[in-house]
């Protein structure tokens, strides 16, 4: 394996800060496109906080994915990658996906497959290029120094730094909030992210502390409905209550406008239909288990005959509306993610992956597109006009998002070479 030993203060062409689904997808896209030579001209360094690269925190979640198993299989079986993942096709987790290709797999299974994919990709890259991989390494800071970036990180109990011409910062997302802001809402408040990771043996006593728990969920997106699914699995009490407070109604995903009409779903042809795919609420819509749960909530007012009652409350200020109701026992905050890791939570990357400051100035050579900082829809990627969020997802990272970010990188790199007098 052509992999260098770590050398403090070494200069690399590319730093991949974080190596979960986003930067793994980028590296796979670069392999597919033939862009690795540019990325690895003076070497690549991966700085990953987890003990294994590739899966991020997906393995911690107790829920199913927002995509079918067939979508993840498409990433492994992609003929454009040649036989890159041939050795994974007999893995038990991959075989499970093939057996249940029309169902949404558990995220723990997806996380294991992504870790296996990461090991394969890193080994393949190392056979041709110089790549350094540091796990259990926490990136602390990134600073622009002239025409390169200095990345500071903690590794093996010591502080280190390296320099890189370009950096792709994707360290995952975090749901952060001030408990004081929610004091009027409930006696106990936690994020949906924490709820969806908590083992049942830890979560059940919290729920059992109340005879008929009243729970408020702030938000109406996928994480909010996933939280309601989890709560309904653990609370068998028709007298318990779950109240959703969101700015927009529960949006449902459909493969086509015709399918949405057959289901009597109300939507706007101009705003809610992706012009490229024809899908209704392609990026904002609830899919699979969350879709089924939302339909049950809207039709039956609960997920099952013995599960808690669920109400939906839509207003411009969900927290204000929820706080004006009698105090809840538990509050679940499901209002989206901010980016973890340097250079901070606010990353304005728009549709091209380039990081900008609050005035719109581009940080040359700095890119971010993962959870919490993801891309906005574009003409090339598609998406419904009504979608106001950020794009994320394994298939998108390997395909549309990976292509958009690499297009930006290649364009920026070519302009740099022209400015420095290098031949094209």
mmCIF file of C-alpha atoms in Angstrom:
data_model
loop_
_atom_site.group_PDB
_atom_site.id
_atom_site.type_symbol
_atom_site.label_atom_id
_atom_site.label_comp_id
_atom_site.label_asym_id
_atom_site.label_seq_id
_atom_site.Cartn_x
_atom_site.Cartn_y
_atom_site.Cartn_z
ATOM 1 C CA UNK A 1 0.000 0.000 0.000
ATOM 2 C CA UNK A 2 1.446 3.334 -1.076
ATOM 3 C CA UNK A 3 0.413 5.204 2.064
ATOM 4 C CA UNK A 4 2.724 7.689 3.780
ATOM 5 C CA UNK A 5 3.412 7.878 7.481
ATOM 6 C CA UNK A 6 2.065 10.974 9.185
ATOM 7 C CA UNK A 7 4.559 13.864 9.194
ATOM 8 C CA UNK A 8 3.779 16.973 11.266
ATOM 9 C CA UNK A 9 3.409 20.191 9.243
ATOM 10 C CA UNK A 10 3.586 18.400 5.888
ATOM 11 C CA UNK A 11 1.976 20.056 2.855
ATOM 12 C CA UNK A 12 -0.721 18.099 0.969
ATOM 13 C CA UNK A 13 -2.741 18.857 -2.118
ATOM 14 C CA UNK A 14 -5.988 17.870 -0.440
ATOM 15 C CA UNK A 15 -7.275 17.494 3.112
ATOM 16 C CA UNK A 16 -10.492 15.560 3.665
ATOM 17 C CA UNK A 17 -11.581 16.715 7.109
ATOM 18 C CA UNK A 18 -14.096 14.171 8.257
ATOM 19 C CA UNK A 19 -14.565 10.949 6.325
ATOM 20 C CA UNK A 20 -18.180 9.963 6.733
ATOM 21 C CA UNK A 21 -20.693 9.585 3.889
ATOM 22 C CA UNK A 22 -20.006 13.035 2.344
ATOM 23 C CA UNK A 23 -16.235 12.903 1.841
ATOM 24 C CA UNK A 24 -16.409 9.166 1.100
ATOM 25 C CA UNK A 25 -18.903 9.989 -1.639
ATOM 26 C CA UNK A 26 -16.587 12.692 -2.972
ATOM 27 C CA UNK A 27 -13.662 10.255 -3.204
ATOM 28 C CA UNK A 28 -15.826 7.663 -4.982
ATOM 29 C CA UNK A 29 -17.053 10.330 -7.412
ATOM 30 C CA UNK A 30 -13.453 11.396 -8.061
ATOM 31 C CA UNK A 31 -12.525 7.769 -8.803
ATOM 32 C CA UNK A 32 -15.457 7.457 -11.211
ATOM 33 C CA UNK A 33 -14.637 10.712 -12.993
ATOM 34 C CA UNK A 34 -10.873 10.229 -13.160
ATOM 35 C CA UNK A 35 -10.197 13.292 -10.994
ATOM 36 C CA UNK A 36 -7.990 11.618 -8.381
ATOM 37 C CA UNK A 37 -4.772 12.692 -10.091
ATOM 38 C CA UNK A 38 -5.615 16.328 -9.407
ATOM 39 C CA UNK A 39 -6.754 15.708 -5.827
ATOM 40 C CA UNK A 40 -3.661 13.626 -5.010
ATOM 41 C CA UNK A 41 -0.961 15.588 -6.852
ATOM 42 C CA UNK A 42 0.970 16.203 -3.591
ATOM 43 C CA UNK A 43 -0.943 13.657 -1.533
ATOM 44 C CA UNK A 44 -4.264 13.390 0.289
ATOM 45 C CA UNK A 45 -4.722 13.393 4.052
ATOM 46 C CA UNK A 46 -7.883 12.140 5.748
ATOM 47 C CA UNK A 47 -8.576 13.396 9.282
ATOM 48 C CA UNK A 48 -11.465 11.429 10.805
ATOM 49 C CA UNK A 49 -12.681 11.594 14.414
ATOM 50 C CA UNK A 50 -14.228 8.115 14.478
ATOM 51 C CA UNK A 51 -12.205 4.951 14.955
ATOM 52 C CA UNK A 52 -13.210 3.775 11.468
ATOM 53 C CA UNK A 53 -13.722 5.885 8.347
ATOM 54 C CA UNK A 54 -16.771 5.882 6.108
ATOM 55 C CA UNK A 55 -19.903 5.499 8.195
ATOM 56 C CA UNK A 56 -19.906 8.647 10.263
ATOM 57 C CA UNK A 57 -22.477 8.262 13.041
ATOM 58 C CA UNK A 58 -25.066 6.363 10.967
ATOM 59 C CA UNK A 59 -24.500 3.170 12.940
ATOM 60 C CA UNK A 60 -25.748 4.865 16.117
ATOM 61 C CA UNK A 61 -29.292 5.463 14.866
ATOM 62 C CA UNK A 62 -32.169 3.114 15.723
ATOM 63 C CA UNK A 63 -34.242 3.940 12.636
ATOM 64 C CA UNK A 64 -34.465 3.046 8.963
ATOM 65 C CA UNK A 65 -32.978 5.056 6.100
ATOM 66 C CA UNK A 66 -34.856 7.567 3.986
ATOM 67 C CA UNK A 67 -33.958 5.566 0.850
ATOM 68 C CA UNK A 68 -34.634 2.044 -0.363
ATOM 69 C CA UNK A 69 -31.983 -0.669 -0.149
ATOM 70 C CA UNK A 70 -31.855 -0.651 -3.967
ATOM 71 C CA UNK A 71 -30.487 2.919 -3.890
ATOM 72 C CA UNK A 72 -27.494 1.846 -1.794
ATOM 73 C CA UNK A 73 -26.994 -1.209 -4.009
ATOM 74 C CA UNK A 74 -26.860 1.099 -7.013
ATOM 75 C CA UNK A 75 -23.832 2.783 -5.457
ATOM 76 C CA UNK A 76 -22.054 -0.566 -5.061
ATOM 77 C CA UNK A 77 -23.074 -2.014 -8.440
ATOM 78 C CA UNK A 78 -22.380 1.148 -10.488
ATOM 79 C CA UNK A 79 -20.744 -0.096 -13.707
ATOM 80 C CA UNK A 80 -18.898 3.200 -14.061
ATOM 81 C CA UNK A 81 -16.788 2.140 -11.059
ATOM 82 C CA UNK A 82 -15.640 -1.090 -12.714
ATOM 83 C CA UNK A 83 -14.928 -3.805 -10.167
ATOM 84 C CA UNK A 84 -14.066 -1.360 -7.378
ATOM 85 C CA UNK A 85 -16.548 -2.911 -4.937
ATOM 86 C CA UNK A 86 -16.515 -6.478 -6.269
ATOM 87 C CA UNK A 87 -15.184 -7.853 -2.966
ATOM 88 C CA UNK A 88 -18.179 -6.421 -1.079
ATOM 89 C CA UNK A 89 -20.885 -8.132 -3.087
ATOM 90 C CA UNK A 90 -20.848 -11.293 -0.949
ATOM 91 C CA UNK A 91 -20.815 -9.452 2.375
ATOM 92 C CA UNK A 92 -23.795 -10.414 4.598
ATOM 93 C CA UNK A 93 -24.987 -6.798 4.834
ATOM 94 C CA UNK A 94 -24.955 -6.396 1.049
ATOM 95 C CA UNK A 95 -26.767 -9.689 0.596
ATOM 96 C CA UNK A 96 -29.382 -8.466 3.073
ATOM 97 C CA UNK A 97 -29.915 -5.355 0.955
ATOM 98 C CA UNK A 98 -30.423 -7.526 -2.144
ATOM 99 C CA UNK A 99 -32.931 -9.694 -0.313
ATOM 100 C CA UNK A 100 -34.883 -6.643 0.901
ATOM 101 C CA UNK A 101 -34.166 -4.263 -1.990
ATOM 102 C CA UNK A 102 -37.658 -2.739 -1.971
ATOM 103 C CA UNK A 103 -37.518 -1.844 1.729
ATOM 104 C CA UNK A 104 -35.669 0.900 3.583
ATOM 105 C CA UNK A 105 -32.744 -0.668 5.485
ATOM 106 C CA UNK A 106 -31.749 0.194 9.036
ATOM 107 C CA UNK A 107 -29.136 2.928 9.215
ATOM 108 C CA UNK A 108 -26.896 0.648 11.278
ATOM 109 C CA UNK A 109 -26.677 -1.687 8.268
ATOM 110 C CA UNK A 110 -25.955 1.229 5.939
ATOM 111 C CA UNK A 111 -23.234 2.476 8.286
ATOM 112 C CA UNK A 112 -21.489 -0.915 8.253
ATOM 113 C CA UNK A 113 -21.582 -1.050 4.445
ATOM 114 C CA UNK A 114 -20.185 2.488 4.165
ATOM 115 C CA UNK A 115 -17.299 1.574 6.469
ATOM 116 C CA UNK A 116 -16.536 -1.418 4.236
ATOM 117 C CA UNK A 117 -16.739 0.797 1.153
ATOM 118 C CA UNK A 118 -14.336 3.273 2.752
ATOM 119 C CA UNK A 119 -11.715 0.601 3.412
ATOM 120 C CA UNK A 120 -11.965 -0.588 -0.199
ATOM 121 C CA UNK A 121 -11.743 2.916 -1.677
ATOM 122 C CA UNK A 122 -8.831 3.991 0.513
ATOM 123 C CA UNK A 123 -6.898 0.817 -0.361
ATOM 124 C CA UNK A 124 -7.604 1.332 -4.067
ATOM 125 C CA UNK A 125 -6.464 4.962 -3.960
ATOM 126 C CA UNK A 126 -3.337 4.014 -1.996
ATOM 127 C CA UNK A 127 -2.262 1.611 -4.759
ATOM 128 C CA UNK A 128 -1.833 4.587 -7.085
ATOM 129 C CA UNK A 129 -1.455 7.702 -4.989
ATOM 130 C CA UNK A 130 -0.046 9.025 -1.742
ATOM 131 C CA UNK A 131 -2.730 8.989 0.962
ATOM 132 C CA UNK A 132 -2.466 9.395 4.740
ATOM 133 C CA UNK A 133 -5.374 8.240 6.901
ATOM 134 C CA UNK A 134 -5.691 9.367 10.524
ATOM 135 C CA UNK A 135 -8.578 8.016 12.582
ATOM 136 C CA UNK A 136 -9.465 9.037 16.147
ATOM 137 C CA UNK A 137 -8.203 12.469 15.084
ATOM 138 C CA UNK A 138 -10.224 15.581 15.920
ATOM 139 C CA UNK A 139 -9.908 18.632 13.674
ATOM 140 C CA UNK A 140 -9.793 21.742 15.858
ATOM 141 C CA UNK A 141 -9.210 24.670 13.515
ATOM 142 C CA UNK A 142 -8.600 25.647 9.910
ATOM 143 C CA UNK A 143 -6.999 28.901 8.832
ATOM 144 C CA UNK A 144 -6.288 30.324 5.395
ATOM 145 C CA UNK A 145 -2.595 31.169 5.021
ATOM 146 C CA UNK A 146 -1.942 32.694 1.630
ATOM 147 C CA UNK A 147 -2.683 30.090 -1.021
ATOM 148 C CA UNK A 148 -3.117 27.144 1.353
ATOM 149 C CA UNK A 149 -4.919 26.119 4.547
ATOM 150 C CA UNK A 150 -3.410 25.176 7.888
ATOM 151 C CA UNK A 151 -5.433 22.488 9.675
ATOM 152 C CA UNK A 152 -4.882 21.966 13.403
ATOM 153 C CA UNK A 153 -5.997 18.724 14.989
ATOM 154 C CA UNK A 154 -5.610 16.470 18.009
ATOM 155 C CA UNK A 155 -4.140 13.030 17.378
ATOM 156 C CA UNK A 156 -2.777 10.424 19.828
ATOM 157 C CA UNK A 157 -3.106 12.903 22.675
ATOM 158 C CA UNK A 158 -0.995 15.558 20.960
ATOM 159 C CA UNK A 159 -1.634 18.672 18.911
ATOM 160 C CA UNK A 160 -0.550 18.585 15.254
ATOM 161 C CA UNK A 161 -1.056 20.568 12.089
ATOM 162 C CA UNK A 162 -0.751 20.034 8.371
ATOM 163 C CA UNK A 163 -1.093 22.304 5.377
ATOM 164 C CA UNK A 164 -3.183 21.661 2.282
ATOM 165 C CA UNK A 165 -3.876 23.494 -0.945
ATOM 166 C CA UNK A 166 -7.564 22.523 -0.755
ATOM 167 C CA UNK A 167 -9.756 21.272 2.078
ATOM 168 C CA UNK A 168 -13.122 19.529 2.018
ATOM 169 C CA UNK A 169 -14.682 19.945 5.471
ATOM 170 C CA UNK A 170 -17.518 17.523 6.233
ATOM 171 C CA UNK A 171 -17.582 16.507 9.894
ATOM 172 C CA UNK A 172 -21.277 15.706 10.196
ATOM 173 C CA UNK A 173 -24.065 17.737 11.738
ATOM 174 C CA UNK A 174 -25.257 18.656 15.189
ATOM 175 C CA UNK A 175 -28.592 19.762 16.626
ATOM 176 C CA UNK A 176 -27.658 22.429 19.126
ATOM 177 C CA UNK A 177 -30.056 24.520 21.194
ATOM 178 C CA UNK A 178 -30.161 26.368 24.481
ATOM 179 C CA UNK A 179 -32.326 24.547 27.059
ATOM 180 C CA UNK A 180 -33.214 27.934 28.544
ATOM 181 C CA UNK A 181 -35.030 28.825 25.319
ATOM 182 C CA UNK A 182 -37.336 25.845 25.829
ATOM 183 C CA UNK A 183 -37.895 26.112 29.588
ATOM 184 C CA UNK A 184 -41.568 27.020 29.092
ATOM 185 C CA UNK A 185 -42.115 24.091 26.757
ATOM 186 C CA UNK A 186 -41.476 21.003 28.895
ATOM 187 C CA UNK A 187 -39.869 19.633 32.016
ATOM 188 C CA UNK A 188 -37.328 17.686 29.948
ATOM 189 C CA UNK A 189 -36.031 18.695 26.533
ATOM 190 C CA UNK A 190 -33.801 16.748 24.158
ATOM 191 C CA UNK A 191 -32.925 16.806 20.486
ATOM 192 C CA UNK A 192 -34.464 14.374 18.020
ATOM 193 C CA UNK A 193 -30.906 13.369 17.147
ATOM 194 C CA UNK A 194 -30.292 12.201 20.708
ATOM 195 C CA UNK A 195 -33.693 10.496 20.877
ATOM 196 C CA UNK A 196 -33.011 8.532 17.683
ATOM 197 C CA UNK A 197 -29.650 7.314 19.000
ATOM 198 C CA UNK A 198 -30.671 6.411 22.548
ATOM 199 C CA UNK A 199 -30.806 2.678 23.339
ATOM 200 C CA UNK A 200 -34.274 1.511 24.309
ATOM 201 C CA UNK A 201 -33.097 0.618 27.815
ATOM 202 C CA UNK A 202 -32.075 4.253 28.345
ATOM 203 C CA UNK A 203 -35.075 5.866 26.677
ATOM 204 C CA UNK A 204 -37.812 3.658 28.191
ATOM 205 C CA UNK A 205 -37.297 4.788 31.829
ATOM 206 C CA UNK A 206 -37.538 8.421 30.696
ATOM 207 C CA UNK A 207 -40.905 7.718 29.082
ATOM 208 C CA UNK A 208 -42.132 5.515 31.954
ATOM 209 C CA UNK A 209 -41.618 8.378 34.416
ATOM 210 C CA UNK A 210 -44.973 9.808 33.275
ATOM 211 C CA UNK A 211 -48.301 7.906 33.577
ATOM 212 C CA UNK A 212 -49.642 9.276 30.286
ATOM 213 C CA UNK A 213 -46.788 11.315 28.798
ATOM 214 C CA UNK A 214 -47.512 14.521 26.900
ATOM 215 C CA UNK A 215 -44.784 15.165 24.352
ATOM 216 C CA UNK A 216 -44.215 18.141 22.059
ATOM 217 C CA UNK A 217 -42.169 17.721 18.878
ATOM 218 C CA UNK A 218 -40.879 20.995 17.394
ATOM 219 C CA UNK A 219 -40.468 20.510 13.638
ATOM 220 C CA UNK A 220 -42.283 18.611 10.902
ATOM 221 C CA UNK A 221 -39.471 17.154 8.780
ATOM 222 C CA UNK A 222 -38.077 13.627 8.494
ATOM 223 C CA UNK A 223 -36.305 13.704 11.868
ATOM 224 C CA UNK A 224 -39.501 14.853 13.593
ATOM 225 C CA UNK A 225 -41.593 12.034 12.135
ATOM 226 C CA UNK A 226 -38.805 9.521 12.823
ATOM 227 C CA UNK A 227 -38.903 10.632 16.461
ATOM 228 C CA UNK A 228 -42.666 10.035 16.557
ATOM 229 C CA UNK A 229 -42.192 6.552 15.098
ATOM 230 C CA UNK A 230 -39.633 5.764 17.798
ATOM 231 C CA UNK A 231 -41.831 7.123 20.572
ATOM 232 C CA UNK A 232 -44.867 5.200 19.307
ATOM 233 C CA UNK A 233 -42.865 1.968 19.333
ATOM 234 C CA UNK A 234 -41.996 2.448 23.003
ATOM 235 C CA UNK A 235 -45.239 3.950 24.316
ATOM 236 C CA UNK A 236 -48.226 1.600 24.274
ATOM 237 C CA UNK A 237 -50.738 4.024 25.728
ATOM 238 C CA UNK A 238 -53.727 5.451 23.873
ATOM 239 C CA UNK A 239 -54.025 8.178 26.524
ATOM 240 C CA UNK A 240 -50.524 9.493 25.854
ATOM 241 C CA UNK A 241 -50.254 12.547 23.574
ATOM 242 C CA UNK A 242 -47.722 13.690 20.988
ATOM 243 C CA UNK A 243 -48.167 17.137 19.466
ATOM 244 C CA UNK A 244 -46.254 18.217 16.360
ATOM 245 C CA UNK A 245 -45.547 21.942 15.997
ATOM 246 C CA UNK A 246 -44.131 22.972 12.636
ATOM 247 C CA UNK A 247 -43.984 25.813 10.129
ATOM 248 C CA UNK A 248 -45.166 23.698 7.224
ATOM 249 C CA UNK A 249 -47.516 20.719 6.918
ATOM 250 C CA UNK A 250 -46.236 17.172 6.653
ATOM 251 C CA UNK A 251 -44.924 16.895 3.098
ATOM 252 C CA UNK A 252 -45.187 13.533 1.357
ATOM 253 C CA UNK A 253 -42.904 12.176 -1.356
ATOM 254 C CA UNK A 254 -44.350 10.608 -4.506
ATOM 255 C CA UNK A 255 -42.580 9.162 -7.535
ATOM 256 C CA UNK A 256 -44.839 11.149 -9.852
ATOM 257 C CA UNK A 257 -47.625 13.709 -9.930
ATOM 258 C CA UNK A 258 -49.981 10.960 -11.101
ATOM 259 C CA UNK A 259 -49.143 8.858 -8.023
ATOM 260 C CA UNK A 260 -49.789 11.854 -5.764
ATOM 261 C CA UNK A 261 -53.147 12.491 -7.395
ATOM 262 C CA UNK A 262 -54.155 8.834 -7.016
ATOM 263 C CA UNK A 263 -53.489 9.228 -3.298
ATOM 264 C CA UNK A 264 -55.587 12.427 -3.211
ATOM 265 C CA UNK A 265 -52.517 14.354 -2.077
ATOM 266 C CA UNK A 266 -52.740 18.114 -2.563
ATOM 267 C CA UNK A 267 -49.678 19.751 -4.130
ATOM 268 C CA UNK A 268 -48.671 22.614 -6.391
ATOM 269 C CA UNK A 269 -47.565 21.533 -9.859
ATOM 270 C CA UNK A 270 -45.176 24.454 -10.250
ATOM 271 C CA UNK A 271 -43.635 24.574 -6.774
ATOM 272 C CA UNK A 272 -43.685 20.977 -5.524
ATOM 273 C CA UNK A 273 -42.658 18.933 -8.590
ATOM 274 C CA UNK A 274 -38.986 18.436 -9.502
ATOM 275 C CA UNK A 275 -38.594 19.483 -13.160
ATOM 276 C CA UNK A 276 -35.858 16.900 -13.803
ATOM 277 C CA UNK A 277 -37.329 13.792 -12.177
ATOM 278 C CA UNK A 278 -41.055 14.620 -12.122
ATOM 279 C CA UNK A 279 -41.150 13.556 -8.457
ATOM 280 C CA UNK A 280 -43.387 15.353 -5.996
ATOM 281 C CA UNK A 281 -41.499 16.801 -3.005
ATOM 282 C CA UNK A 282 -38.329 15.065 -4.213
ATOM 283 C CA UNK A 283 -36.153 16.517 -1.450
ATOM 284 C CA UNK A 284 -38.626 17.733 1.168
ATOM 285 C CA UNK A 285 -41.040 14.814 1.122
ATOM 286 C CA UNK A 286 -41.347 12.081 3.731
ATOM 287 C CA UNK A 287 -40.488 8.662 2.323
ATOM 288 C CA UNK A 288 -41.140 5.015 3.165
ATOM 289 C CA UNK A 289 -41.589 4.473 6.939
ATOM 290 C CA UNK A 290 -41.937 8.214 7.567
ATOM 291 C CA UNK A 291 -44.400 8.540 4.668
ATOM 292 C CA UNK A 292 -46.539 5.709 6.052
ATOM 293 C CA UNK A 293 -46.398 7.219 9.538
ATOM 294 C CA UNK A 294 -47.444 10.634 8.252
ATOM 295 C CA UNK A 295 -50.395 9.132 6.373
ATOM 296 C CA UNK A 296 -51.497 7.346 9.556
ATOM 297 C CA UNK A 297 -51.186 10.560 11.545
ATOM 298 C CA UNK A 298 -53.240 12.538 9.030
ATOM 299 C CA UNK A 299 -55.918 9.858 8.617
ATOM 300 C CA UNK A 300 -56.122 8.143 12.004
ATOM 301 C CA UNK A 301 -54.523 10.607 14.413
ATOM 302 C CA UNK A 302 -52.090 7.959 15.649
ATOM 303 C CA UNK A 303 -49.672 5.341 14.254
ATOM 304 C CA UNK A 304 -51.367 2.253 15.633
ATOM 305 C CA UNK A 305 -54.393 1.190 17.665
ATOM 306 C CA UNK A 306 -52.478 1.253 20.959
ATOM 307 C CA UNK A 307 -50.052 4.092 20.262
ATOM 308 C CA UNK A 308 -50.313 7.706 21.478
ATOM 309 C CA UNK A 309 -52.609 10.229 19.845
ATOM 310 C CA UNK A 310 -50.749 12.578 17.460
ATOM 311 C CA UNK A 311 -51.880 16.068 16.511
ATOM 312 C CA UNK A 312 -50.363 18.441 13.933
ATOM 313 C CA UNK A 313 -50.185 22.172 14.621
ATOM 314 C CA UNK A 314 -48.897 24.521 11.896
ATOM 315 C CA UNK A 315 -47.950 28.134 12.637
ATOM 316 C CA UNK A 316 -45.292 30.727 11.707
ATOM 317 C CA UNK A 317 -43.758 30.336 15.190
ATOM 318 C CA UNK A 318 -43.976 26.694 16.319
ATOM 319 C CA UNK A 319 -42.153 27.197 19.620
ATOM 320 C CA UNK A 320 -44.399 30.102 20.615
ATOM 321 C CA UNK A 321 -47.485 28.052 19.800
ATOM 322 C CA UNK A 322 -46.215 25.042 21.736
ATOM 323 C CA UNK A 323 -45.163 27.134 24.744
ATOM 324 C CA UNK A 324 -48.632 28.699 24.957
ATOM 325 C CA UNK A 325 -50.171 25.261 25.533
ATOM 326 C CA UNK A 326 -50.150 23.622 28.972
ATOM 327 C CA UNK A 327 -46.618 22.534 29.780
ATOM 328 C CA UNK A 328 -45.553 19.234 28.237
ATOM 329 C CA UNK A 329 -43.663 16.483 30.032
ATOM 330 C CA UNK A 330 -41.063 16.076 27.292
ATOM 331 C CA UNK A 331 -40.003 18.323 24.431
ATOM 332 C CA UNK A 332 -38.268 16.978 21.311
ATOM 333 C CA UNK A 333 -36.405 19.546 19.194
ATOM 334 C CA UNK A 334 -36.274 18.474 15.548
ATOM 335 C CA UNK A 335 -35.387 21.720 13.806
ATOM 336 C CA UNK A 336 -32.457 20.738 11.588
ATOM 337 C CA UNK A 337 -28.695 20.461 11.811
ATOM 338 C CA UNK A 338 -25.713 22.796 11.914
ATOM 339 C CA UNK A 339 -22.314 21.745 10.611
ATOM 340 C CA UNK A 340 -19.794 20.314 13.060
ATOM 341 C CA UNK A 341 -16.076 20.928 12.926
ATOM 342 C CA UNK A 342 -14.063 23.892 11.680
ATOM 343 C CA UNK A 343 -14.472 26.589 10.437
ATOM 344 C CA UNK A 344 -17.746 26.759 12.381
ATOM 345 C CA UNK A 345 -21.452 26.000 11.999
ATOM 346 C CA UNK A 346 -22.258 28.714 9.449
ATOM 347 C CA UNK A 347 -21.081 27.583 6.018
ATOM 348 C CA UNK A 348 -22.584 29.294 3.016
ATOM 349 C CA UNK A 349 -21.809 26.757 0.295
ATOM 350 C CA UNK A 350 -24.833 27.340 -1.980
ATOM 351 C CA UNK A 351 -25.141 25.024 -5.008
ATOM 352 C CA UNK A 352 -21.437 24.603 -5.817
ATOM 353 C CA UNK A 353 -19.852 23.490 -2.538
ATOM 354 C CA UNK A 354 -17.571 26.528 -2.265
ATOM 355 C CA UNK A 355 -17.499 27.977 1.253
ATOM 356 C CA UNK A 356 -18.302 31.687 1.442
ATOM 357 C CA UNK A 357 -18.262 34.248 4.205
ATOM 358 C CA UNK A 358 -21.376 36.177 5.218
ATOM 359 C CA UNK A 359 -20.645 38.764 2.518
ATOM 360 C CA UNK A 360 -20.559 36.116 -0.199
ATOM 361 C CA UNK A 361 -16.765 36.090 -0.627
ATOM 362 C CA UNK A 362 -15.469 32.667 -1.668
ATOM 363 C CA UNK A 363 -12.718 31.039 0.357
ATOM 364 C CA UNK A 364 -10.623 29.741 -2.531
ATOM 365 C CA UNK A 365 -9.980 26.005 -2.177
ATOM 366 C CA UNK A 366 -12.354 25.447 0.762
ATOM 367 C CA UNK A 367 -15.427 23.266 0.215
ATOM 368 C CA UNK A 368 -18.222 21.909 2.405
ATOM 369 C CA UNK A 369 -21.367 20.007 1.423
ATOM 370 C CA UNK A 370 -22.187 17.436 4.107
ATOM 371 C CA UNK A 371 -24.916 17.316 6.742
ATOM 372 C CA UNK A 372 -25.525 20.761 8.205
ATOM 373 C CA UNK A 373 -23.805 22.628 5.375
ATOM 374 C CA UNK A 374 -25.144 20.812 2.317
ATOM 375 C CA UNK A 375 -25.772 22.197 -1.144
ATOM 376 C CA UNK A 376 -28.921 23.967 -2.240
ATOM 377 C CA UNK A 377 -30.797 22.617 -5.276
ATOM 378 C CA UNK A 378 -29.655 23.756 -8.701
ATOM 379 C CA UNK A 379 -30.762 23.512 -12.314
ATOM 380 C CA UNK A 380 -28.323 20.610 -12.806
ATOM 381 C CA UNK A 381 -29.287 18.650 -9.689
ATOM 382 C CA UNK A 382 -32.955 19.519 -9.775
ATOM 383 C CA UNK A 383 -35.428 19.690 -6.924
ATOM 384 C CA UNK A 384 -38.753 21.342 -6.198
ATOM 385 C CA UNK A 385 -38.950 25.152 -5.922
ATOM 386 C CA UNK A 386 -40.626 24.900 -2.521
ATOM 387 C CA UNK A 387 -37.634 23.115 -0.969
ATOM 388 C CA UNK A 388 -35.718 25.479 1.323
ATOM 389 C CA UNK A 389 -33.355 23.019 2.962
ATOM 390 C CA UNK A 390 -29.936 21.576 2.143
ATOM 391 C CA UNK A 391 -29.286 18.420 0.133
ATOM 392 C CA UNK A 392 -27.743 15.322 1.681
ATOM 393 C CA UNK A 393 -27.739 11.588 1.109
ATOM 394 C CA UNK A 394 -25.317 8.808 0.187
ATOM 395 C CA UNK A 395 -26.473 8.502 -3.441
ATOM 396 C CA UNK A 396 -26.321 12.274 -3.918
ATOM 397 C CA UNK A 397 -22.809 12.500 -2.449
ATOM 398 C CA UNK A 398 -21.528 9.846 -4.855
ATOM 399 C CA UNK A 399 -23.391 11.240 -7.852
ATOM 400 C CA UNK A 400 -25.000 14.692 -8.245
ATOM 401 C CA UNK A 401 -23.429 16.447 -5.255
ATOM 402 C CA UNK A 402 -20.047 14.817 -5.853
ATOM 403 C CA UNK A 403 -20.149 15.970 -9.476
ATOM 404 C CA UNK A 404 -21.142 19.543 -8.568
ATOM 405 C CA UNK A 405 -18.386 19.919 -5.975
ATOM 406 C CA UNK A 406 -15.714 18.336 -8.168
ATOM 407 C CA UNK A 407 -16.753 20.567 -11.067
ATOM 408 C CA UNK A 408 -16.109 23.543 -8.774
ATOM 409 C CA UNK A 409 -12.783 22.115 -7.617
ATOM 410 C CA UNK A 410 -11.540 21.371 -11.141
ATOM 411 C CA UNK A 411 -12.573 24.818 -12.370
ATOM 412 C CA UNK A 412 -10.879 26.527 -9.408
ATOM 413 C CA UNK A 413 -7.746 24.398 -9.808
ATOM 414 C CA UNK A 414 -7.523 25.185 -13.528
ATOM 415 C CA UNK A 415 -7.832 28.909 -12.856
ATOM 416 C CA UNK A 416 -5.062 28.681 -10.258
ATOM 417 C CA UNK A 417 -2.733 26.972 -12.735
ATOM 418 C CA UNK A 418 -3.412 29.633 -15.367
ATOM 419 C CA UNK A 419 -2.712 32.375 -12.832
ATOM 420 C CA UNK A 420 0.550 30.684 -11.836
ATOM 421 C CA UNK A 421 1.656 30.221 -15.446
ATOM 422 C CA UNK A 422 1.325 26.422 -15.650
ATOM 423 C CA UNK A 423 0.414 24.908 -19.052
ATOM 424 C CA UNK A 424 -3.096 23.427 -19.418
#
